[in-house]
Short mmCIF file of the C-alpha atoms (twelve columns), coordinates in Angstrom:
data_MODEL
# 
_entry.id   MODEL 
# 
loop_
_atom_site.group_PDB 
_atom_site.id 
_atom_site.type_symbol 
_atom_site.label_atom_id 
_atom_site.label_alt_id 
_atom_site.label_comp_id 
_atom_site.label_asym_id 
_atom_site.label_seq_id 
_atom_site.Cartn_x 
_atom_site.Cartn_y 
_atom_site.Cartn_z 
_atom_site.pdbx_PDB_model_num 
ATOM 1   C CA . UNK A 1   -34.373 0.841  -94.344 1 
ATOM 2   C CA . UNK A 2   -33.773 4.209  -92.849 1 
ATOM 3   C CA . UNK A 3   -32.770 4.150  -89.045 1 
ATOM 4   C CA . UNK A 4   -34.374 7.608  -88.627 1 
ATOM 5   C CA . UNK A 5   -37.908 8.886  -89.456 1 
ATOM 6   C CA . UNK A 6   -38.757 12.482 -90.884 1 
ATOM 7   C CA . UNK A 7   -41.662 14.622 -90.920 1 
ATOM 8   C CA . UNK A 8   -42.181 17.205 -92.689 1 
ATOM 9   C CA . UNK A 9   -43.955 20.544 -92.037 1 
ATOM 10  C CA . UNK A 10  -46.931 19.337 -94.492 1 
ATOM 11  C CA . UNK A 11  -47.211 16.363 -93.123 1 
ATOM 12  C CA . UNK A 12  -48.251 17.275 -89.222 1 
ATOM 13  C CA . UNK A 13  -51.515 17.360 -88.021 1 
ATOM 14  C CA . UNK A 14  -53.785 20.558 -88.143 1 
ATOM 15  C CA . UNK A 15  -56.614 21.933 -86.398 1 
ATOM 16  C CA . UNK A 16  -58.439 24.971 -87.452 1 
ATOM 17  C CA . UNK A 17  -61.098 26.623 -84.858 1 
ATOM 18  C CA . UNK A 18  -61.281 30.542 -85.940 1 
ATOM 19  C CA . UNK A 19  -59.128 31.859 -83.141 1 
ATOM 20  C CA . UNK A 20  -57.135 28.392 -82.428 1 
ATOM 21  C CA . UNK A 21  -54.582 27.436 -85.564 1 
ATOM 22  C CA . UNK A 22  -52.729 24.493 -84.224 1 
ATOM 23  C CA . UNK A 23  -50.097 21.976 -86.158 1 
ATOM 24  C CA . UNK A 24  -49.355 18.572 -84.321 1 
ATOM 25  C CA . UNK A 25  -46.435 16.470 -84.776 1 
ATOM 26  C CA . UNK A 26  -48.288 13.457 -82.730 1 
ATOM 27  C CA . UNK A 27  -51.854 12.716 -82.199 1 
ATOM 28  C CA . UNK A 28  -53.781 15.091 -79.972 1 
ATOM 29  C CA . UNK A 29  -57.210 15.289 -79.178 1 
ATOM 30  C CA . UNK A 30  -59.505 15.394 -82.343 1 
ATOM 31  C CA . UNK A 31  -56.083 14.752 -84.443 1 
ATOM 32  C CA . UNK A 32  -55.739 10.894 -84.492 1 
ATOM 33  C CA . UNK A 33  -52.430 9.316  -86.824 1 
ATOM 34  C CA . UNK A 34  -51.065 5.824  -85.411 1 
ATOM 35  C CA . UNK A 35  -48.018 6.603  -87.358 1 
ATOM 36  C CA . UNK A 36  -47.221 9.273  -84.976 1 
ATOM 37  C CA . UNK A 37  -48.561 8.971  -81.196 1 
ATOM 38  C CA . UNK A 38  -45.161 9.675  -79.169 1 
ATOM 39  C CA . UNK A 39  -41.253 9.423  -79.244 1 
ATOM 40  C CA . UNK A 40  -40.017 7.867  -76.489 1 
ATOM 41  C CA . UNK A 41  -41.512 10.035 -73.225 1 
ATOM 42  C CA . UNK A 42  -42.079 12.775 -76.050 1 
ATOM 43  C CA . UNK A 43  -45.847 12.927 -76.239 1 
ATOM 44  C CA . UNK A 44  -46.650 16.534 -77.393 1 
ATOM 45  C CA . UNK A 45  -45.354 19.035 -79.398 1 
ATOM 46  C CA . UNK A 46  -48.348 21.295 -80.635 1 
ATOM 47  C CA . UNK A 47  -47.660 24.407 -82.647 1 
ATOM 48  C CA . UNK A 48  -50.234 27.006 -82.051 1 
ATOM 49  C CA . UNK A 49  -50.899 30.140 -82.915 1 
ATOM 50  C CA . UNK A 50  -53.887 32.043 -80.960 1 
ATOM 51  C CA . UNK A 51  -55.456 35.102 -82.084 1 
ATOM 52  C CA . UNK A 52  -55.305 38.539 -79.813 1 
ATOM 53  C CA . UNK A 53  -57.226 38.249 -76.515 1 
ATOM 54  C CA . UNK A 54  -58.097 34.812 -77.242 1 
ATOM 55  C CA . UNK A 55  -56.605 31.455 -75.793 1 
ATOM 56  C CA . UNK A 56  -57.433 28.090 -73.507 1 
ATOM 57  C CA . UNK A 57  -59.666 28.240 -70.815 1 
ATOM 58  C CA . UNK A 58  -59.133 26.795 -67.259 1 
ATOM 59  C CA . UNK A 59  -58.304 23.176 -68.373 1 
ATOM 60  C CA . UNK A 60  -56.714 20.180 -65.051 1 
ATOM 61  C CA . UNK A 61  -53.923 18.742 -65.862 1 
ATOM 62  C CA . UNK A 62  -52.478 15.506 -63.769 1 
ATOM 63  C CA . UNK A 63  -48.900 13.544 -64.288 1 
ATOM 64  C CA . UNK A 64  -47.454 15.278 -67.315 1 
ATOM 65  C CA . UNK A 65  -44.252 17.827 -68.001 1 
ATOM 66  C CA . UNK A 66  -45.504 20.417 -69.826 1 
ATOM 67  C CA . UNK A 67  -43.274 23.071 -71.720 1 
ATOM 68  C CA . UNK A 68  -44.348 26.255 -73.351 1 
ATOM 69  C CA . UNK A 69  -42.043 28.386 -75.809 1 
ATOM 70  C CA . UNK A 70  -43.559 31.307 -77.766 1 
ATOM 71  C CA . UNK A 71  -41.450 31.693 -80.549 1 
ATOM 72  C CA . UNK A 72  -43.681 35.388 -80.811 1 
ATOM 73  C CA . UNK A 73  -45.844 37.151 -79.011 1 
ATOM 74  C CA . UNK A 74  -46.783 36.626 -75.400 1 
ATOM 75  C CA . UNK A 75  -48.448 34.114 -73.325 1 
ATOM 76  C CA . UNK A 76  -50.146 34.818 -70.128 1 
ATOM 77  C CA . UNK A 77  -50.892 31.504 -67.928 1 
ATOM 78  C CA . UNK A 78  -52.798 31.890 -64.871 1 
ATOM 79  C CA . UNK A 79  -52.844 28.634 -62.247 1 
ATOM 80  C CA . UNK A 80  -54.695 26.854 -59.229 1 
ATOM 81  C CA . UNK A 81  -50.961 26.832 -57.725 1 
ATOM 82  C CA . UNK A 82  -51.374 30.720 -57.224 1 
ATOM 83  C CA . UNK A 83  -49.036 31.551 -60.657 1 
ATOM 84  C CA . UNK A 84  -50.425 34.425 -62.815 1 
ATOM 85  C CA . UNK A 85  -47.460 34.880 -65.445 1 
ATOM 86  C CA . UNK A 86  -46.619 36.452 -68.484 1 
ATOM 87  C CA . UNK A 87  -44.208 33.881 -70.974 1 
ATOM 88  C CA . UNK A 88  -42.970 36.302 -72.920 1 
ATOM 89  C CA . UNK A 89  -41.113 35.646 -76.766 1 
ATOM 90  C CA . UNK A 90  -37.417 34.507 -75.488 1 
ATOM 91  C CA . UNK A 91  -38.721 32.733 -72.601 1 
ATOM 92  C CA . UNK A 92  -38.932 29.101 -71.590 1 
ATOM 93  C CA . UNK A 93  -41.668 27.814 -68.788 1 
ATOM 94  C CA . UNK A 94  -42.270 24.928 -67.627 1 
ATOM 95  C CA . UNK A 95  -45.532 23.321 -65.378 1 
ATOM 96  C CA . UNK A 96  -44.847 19.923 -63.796 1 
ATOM 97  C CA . UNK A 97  -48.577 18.753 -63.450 1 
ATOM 98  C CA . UNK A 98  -48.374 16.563 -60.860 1 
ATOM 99  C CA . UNK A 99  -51.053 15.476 -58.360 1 
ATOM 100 C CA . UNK A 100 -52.934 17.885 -60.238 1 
ATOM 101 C CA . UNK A 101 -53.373 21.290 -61.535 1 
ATOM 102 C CA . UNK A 102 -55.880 23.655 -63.650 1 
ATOM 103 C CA . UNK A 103 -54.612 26.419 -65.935 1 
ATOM 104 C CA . UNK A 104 -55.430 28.551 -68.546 1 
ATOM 105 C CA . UNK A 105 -53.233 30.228 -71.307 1 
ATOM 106 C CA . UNK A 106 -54.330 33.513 -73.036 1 
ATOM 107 C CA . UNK A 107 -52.626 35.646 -75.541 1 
ATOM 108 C CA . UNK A 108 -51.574 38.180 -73.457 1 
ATOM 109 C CA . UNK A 109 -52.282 40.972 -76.274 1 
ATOM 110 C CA . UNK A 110 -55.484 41.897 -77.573 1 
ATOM 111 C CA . UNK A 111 -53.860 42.941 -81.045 1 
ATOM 112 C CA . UNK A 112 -51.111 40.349 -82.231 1 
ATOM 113 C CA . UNK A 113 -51.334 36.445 -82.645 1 
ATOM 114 C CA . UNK A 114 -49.039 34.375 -80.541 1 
ATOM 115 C CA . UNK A 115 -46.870 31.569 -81.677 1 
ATOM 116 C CA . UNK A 116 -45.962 29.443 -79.697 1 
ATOM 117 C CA . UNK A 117 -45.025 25.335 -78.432 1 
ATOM 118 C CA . UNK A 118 -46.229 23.443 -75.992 1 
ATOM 119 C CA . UNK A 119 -44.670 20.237 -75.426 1 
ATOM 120 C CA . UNK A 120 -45.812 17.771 -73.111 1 
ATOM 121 C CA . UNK A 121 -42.733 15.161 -72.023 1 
ATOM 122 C CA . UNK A 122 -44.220 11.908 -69.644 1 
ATOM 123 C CA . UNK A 123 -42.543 12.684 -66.275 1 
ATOM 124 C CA . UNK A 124 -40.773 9.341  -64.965 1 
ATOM 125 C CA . UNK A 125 -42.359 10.104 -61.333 1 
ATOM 126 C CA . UNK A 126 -46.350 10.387 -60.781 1 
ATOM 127 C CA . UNK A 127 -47.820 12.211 -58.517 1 
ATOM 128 C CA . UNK A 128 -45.192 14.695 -57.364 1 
ATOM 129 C CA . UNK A 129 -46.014 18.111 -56.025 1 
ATOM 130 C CA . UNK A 130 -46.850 20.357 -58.683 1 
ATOM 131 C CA . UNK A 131 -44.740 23.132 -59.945 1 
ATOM 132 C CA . UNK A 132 -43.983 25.985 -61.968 1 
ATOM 133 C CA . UNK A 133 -40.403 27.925 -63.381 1 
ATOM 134 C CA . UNK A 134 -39.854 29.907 -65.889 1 
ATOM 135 C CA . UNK A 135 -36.420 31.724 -67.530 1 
ATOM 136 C CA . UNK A 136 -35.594 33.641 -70.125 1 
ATOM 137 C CA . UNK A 137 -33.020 32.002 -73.154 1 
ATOM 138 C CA . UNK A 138 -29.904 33.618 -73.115 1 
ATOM 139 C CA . UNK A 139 -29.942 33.510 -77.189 1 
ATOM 140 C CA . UNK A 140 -25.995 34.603 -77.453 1 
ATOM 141 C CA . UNK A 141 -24.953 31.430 -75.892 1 
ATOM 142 C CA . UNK A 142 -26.949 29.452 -78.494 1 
ATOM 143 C CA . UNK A 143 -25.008 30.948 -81.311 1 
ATOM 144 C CA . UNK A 144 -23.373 28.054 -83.213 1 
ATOM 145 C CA . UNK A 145 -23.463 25.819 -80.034 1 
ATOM 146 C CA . UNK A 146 -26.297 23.696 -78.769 1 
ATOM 147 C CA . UNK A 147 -28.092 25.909 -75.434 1 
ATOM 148 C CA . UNK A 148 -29.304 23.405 -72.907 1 
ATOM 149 C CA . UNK A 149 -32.685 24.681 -72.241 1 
ATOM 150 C CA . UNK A 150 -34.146 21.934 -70.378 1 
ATOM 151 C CA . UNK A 151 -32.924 19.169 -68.225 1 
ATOM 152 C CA . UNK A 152 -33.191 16.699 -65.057 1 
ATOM 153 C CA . UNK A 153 -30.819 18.884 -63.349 1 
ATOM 154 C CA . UNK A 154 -32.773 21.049 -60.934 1 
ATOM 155 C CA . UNK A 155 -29.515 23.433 -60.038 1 
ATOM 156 C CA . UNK A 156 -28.985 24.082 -63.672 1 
ATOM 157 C CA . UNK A 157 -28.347 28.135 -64.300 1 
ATOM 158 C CA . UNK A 158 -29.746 28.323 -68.057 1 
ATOM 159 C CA . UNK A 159 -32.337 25.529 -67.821 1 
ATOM 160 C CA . UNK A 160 -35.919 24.889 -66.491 1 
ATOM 161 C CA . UNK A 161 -35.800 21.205 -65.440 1 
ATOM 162 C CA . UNK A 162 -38.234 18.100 -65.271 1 
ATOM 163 C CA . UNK A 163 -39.399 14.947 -64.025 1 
ATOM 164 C CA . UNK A 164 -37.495 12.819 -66.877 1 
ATOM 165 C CA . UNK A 165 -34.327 12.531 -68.316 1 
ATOM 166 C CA . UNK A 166 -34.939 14.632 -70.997 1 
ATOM 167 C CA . UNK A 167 -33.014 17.418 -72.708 1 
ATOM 168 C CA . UNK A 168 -34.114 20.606 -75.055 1 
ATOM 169 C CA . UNK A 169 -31.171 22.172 -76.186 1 
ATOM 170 C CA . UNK A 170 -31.545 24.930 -78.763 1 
ATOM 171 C CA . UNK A 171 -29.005 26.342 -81.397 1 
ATOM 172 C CA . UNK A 172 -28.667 29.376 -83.738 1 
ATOM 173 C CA . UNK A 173 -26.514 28.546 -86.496 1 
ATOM 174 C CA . UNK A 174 -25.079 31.231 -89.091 1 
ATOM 175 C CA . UNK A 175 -24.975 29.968 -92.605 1 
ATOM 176 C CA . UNK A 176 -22.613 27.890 -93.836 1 
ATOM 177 C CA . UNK A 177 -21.573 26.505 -90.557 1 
ATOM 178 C CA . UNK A 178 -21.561 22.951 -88.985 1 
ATOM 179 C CA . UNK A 179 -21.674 22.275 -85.367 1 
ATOM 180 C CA . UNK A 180 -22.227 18.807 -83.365 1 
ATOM 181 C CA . UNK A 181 -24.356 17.787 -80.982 1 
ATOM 182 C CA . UNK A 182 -23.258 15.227 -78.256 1 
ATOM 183 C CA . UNK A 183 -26.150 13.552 -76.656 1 
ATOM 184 C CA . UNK A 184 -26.098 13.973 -72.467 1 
ATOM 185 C CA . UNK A 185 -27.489 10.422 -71.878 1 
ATOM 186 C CA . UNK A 186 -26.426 7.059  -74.680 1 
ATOM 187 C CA . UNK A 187 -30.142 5.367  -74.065 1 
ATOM 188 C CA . UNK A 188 -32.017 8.653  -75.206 1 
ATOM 189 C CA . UNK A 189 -33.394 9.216  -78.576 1 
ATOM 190 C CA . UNK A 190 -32.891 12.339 -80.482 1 
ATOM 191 C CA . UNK A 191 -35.812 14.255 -81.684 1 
ATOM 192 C CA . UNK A 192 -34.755 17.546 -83.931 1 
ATOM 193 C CA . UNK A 193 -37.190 20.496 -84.605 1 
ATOM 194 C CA . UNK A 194 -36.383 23.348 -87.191 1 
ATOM 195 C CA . UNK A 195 -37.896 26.831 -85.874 1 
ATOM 196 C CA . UNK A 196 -36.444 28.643 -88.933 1 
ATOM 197 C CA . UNK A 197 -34.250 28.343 -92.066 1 
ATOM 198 C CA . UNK A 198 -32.640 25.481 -93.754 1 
ATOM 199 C CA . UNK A 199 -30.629 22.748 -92.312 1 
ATOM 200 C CA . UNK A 200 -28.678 19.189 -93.247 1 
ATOM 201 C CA . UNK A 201 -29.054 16.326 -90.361 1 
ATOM 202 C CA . UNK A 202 -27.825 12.448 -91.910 1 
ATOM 203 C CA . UNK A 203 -27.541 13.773 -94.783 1 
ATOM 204 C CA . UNK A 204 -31.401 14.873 -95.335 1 
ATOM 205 C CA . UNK A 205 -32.264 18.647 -96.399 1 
ATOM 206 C CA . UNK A 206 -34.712 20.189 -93.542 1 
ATOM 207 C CA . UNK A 207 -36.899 22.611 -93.632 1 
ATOM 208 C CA . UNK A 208 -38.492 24.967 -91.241 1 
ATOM 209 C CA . UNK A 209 -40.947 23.352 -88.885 1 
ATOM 210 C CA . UNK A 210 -39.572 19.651 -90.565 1 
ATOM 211 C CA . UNK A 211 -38.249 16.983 -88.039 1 
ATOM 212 C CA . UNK A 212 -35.964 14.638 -88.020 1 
ATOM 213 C CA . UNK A 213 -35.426 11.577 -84.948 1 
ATOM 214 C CA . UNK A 214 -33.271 8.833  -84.121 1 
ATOM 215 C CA . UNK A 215 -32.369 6.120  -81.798 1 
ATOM 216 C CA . UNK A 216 -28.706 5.237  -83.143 1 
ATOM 217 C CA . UNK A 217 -26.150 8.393  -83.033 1 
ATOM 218 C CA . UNK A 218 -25.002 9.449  -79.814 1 
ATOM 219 C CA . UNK A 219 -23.076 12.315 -82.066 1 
ATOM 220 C CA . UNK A 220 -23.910 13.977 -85.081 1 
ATOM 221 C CA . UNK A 221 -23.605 17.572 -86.850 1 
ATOM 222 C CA . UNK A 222 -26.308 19.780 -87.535 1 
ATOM 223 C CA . UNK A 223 -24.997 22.028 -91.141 1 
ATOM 224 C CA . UNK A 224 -26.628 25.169 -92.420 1 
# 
């Protein structure tokens, strides 16, 4: 028996409502799969695309870290906190829910889709204050090296942190190269998401949008 799980692109969940295309690695709202409700404090990661003008409505939110990353386009997010923001493509936000909150997220243009992911990590504190930061990705440092994005660590420069001991870390890898990983904490799991291209984790051919997670390595090399 494996002692990792894949899945592939295919294999997520999908939601279709005209102006909402969504694909969901885990079980979220209509999309129900008991194979594939959470990993670890990893709840959501939703990959949605929302047509110009269009978006999410003011929606509460209560006890959750959630993380949006547009991988195009731009996402506006307006909140009860007083935040009215624009989450551009190269940016990283992130909205620690809290006590409580209500938002909404729009495409901020009226004549492009945006792409983008919203992850939702379960904090390991309820009912803190709520909160919102935001930074842009500094993609030259994530060039063949693993880019801590996200972290506990509230004085980090390059990362937004959270209420868990979680990490994001994101890398761009030229072909034909290898790097390694090193995991910050031994009891976490890995979780690996392919934005784009081709890559080799234990051995197993991903593709883009596959996954690939693990309890067992506290090291291993990501090859293109």
């Amino acid at each position: 028996m494996n002692s990792y799980r894949i899945l592939r692109n295919e294999e997520r969940g999908v939601a279709s409502h005209g102006w909402l295309n969504s694909h969901h690695s885990f079980s979220f709202a209509n999309y129900y799969n008991p194979e594939w409700m959470n990993f670890g404090a990893l709840r959501v990661i939703n990959d949605d695309v929302v047509d110009g003008g269009r978006g999410f409505g003011a929606h509460p939110h209560d006890n959750m870290e959630i993380i949006s990353i547009p991988l195009s386009g731009d996402l506006a997010h307006k909140d009860s906190q007083g935040n009215e923001k624009v989450i551009r493509c190269g940016d990283i936000q992130v909205m620690s829910a809290g006590t409580g909150i209500v938002h909404s997220e729009y495409n901020a243009n009226k004549d492009a889709p945006v792409n983008f992911l919203q992850i939702w990590i379960i904090p390991n504190q309820r009912g803190v204050a709520p909160r919102y930061q935001q930074k842009s990705i500094n993609f030259e440092k994530s060039r063949n090296h693993f880019l801590t994005l996200l972290s506990p660590d509230s004085t980090a420069e390059d990362s937004v942190w959270i209420h868990q001991d979680a990490y994001i870390s994101l890398a761009t890898i030229d072909e034909h190269q290898s790097i390694a990983y090193q995991k910050h904490q031994e009891n976490n799991g890995t979780f690996i998401f392919v934005l784009e291209g081709n890559v080799r984790v234990r051995n197993e051919a991903l593709n883009t949008k596959d996954a690939i997670m693990f309890d067992d390595l506290n090291q291993f090399d990501v090859i293109t």
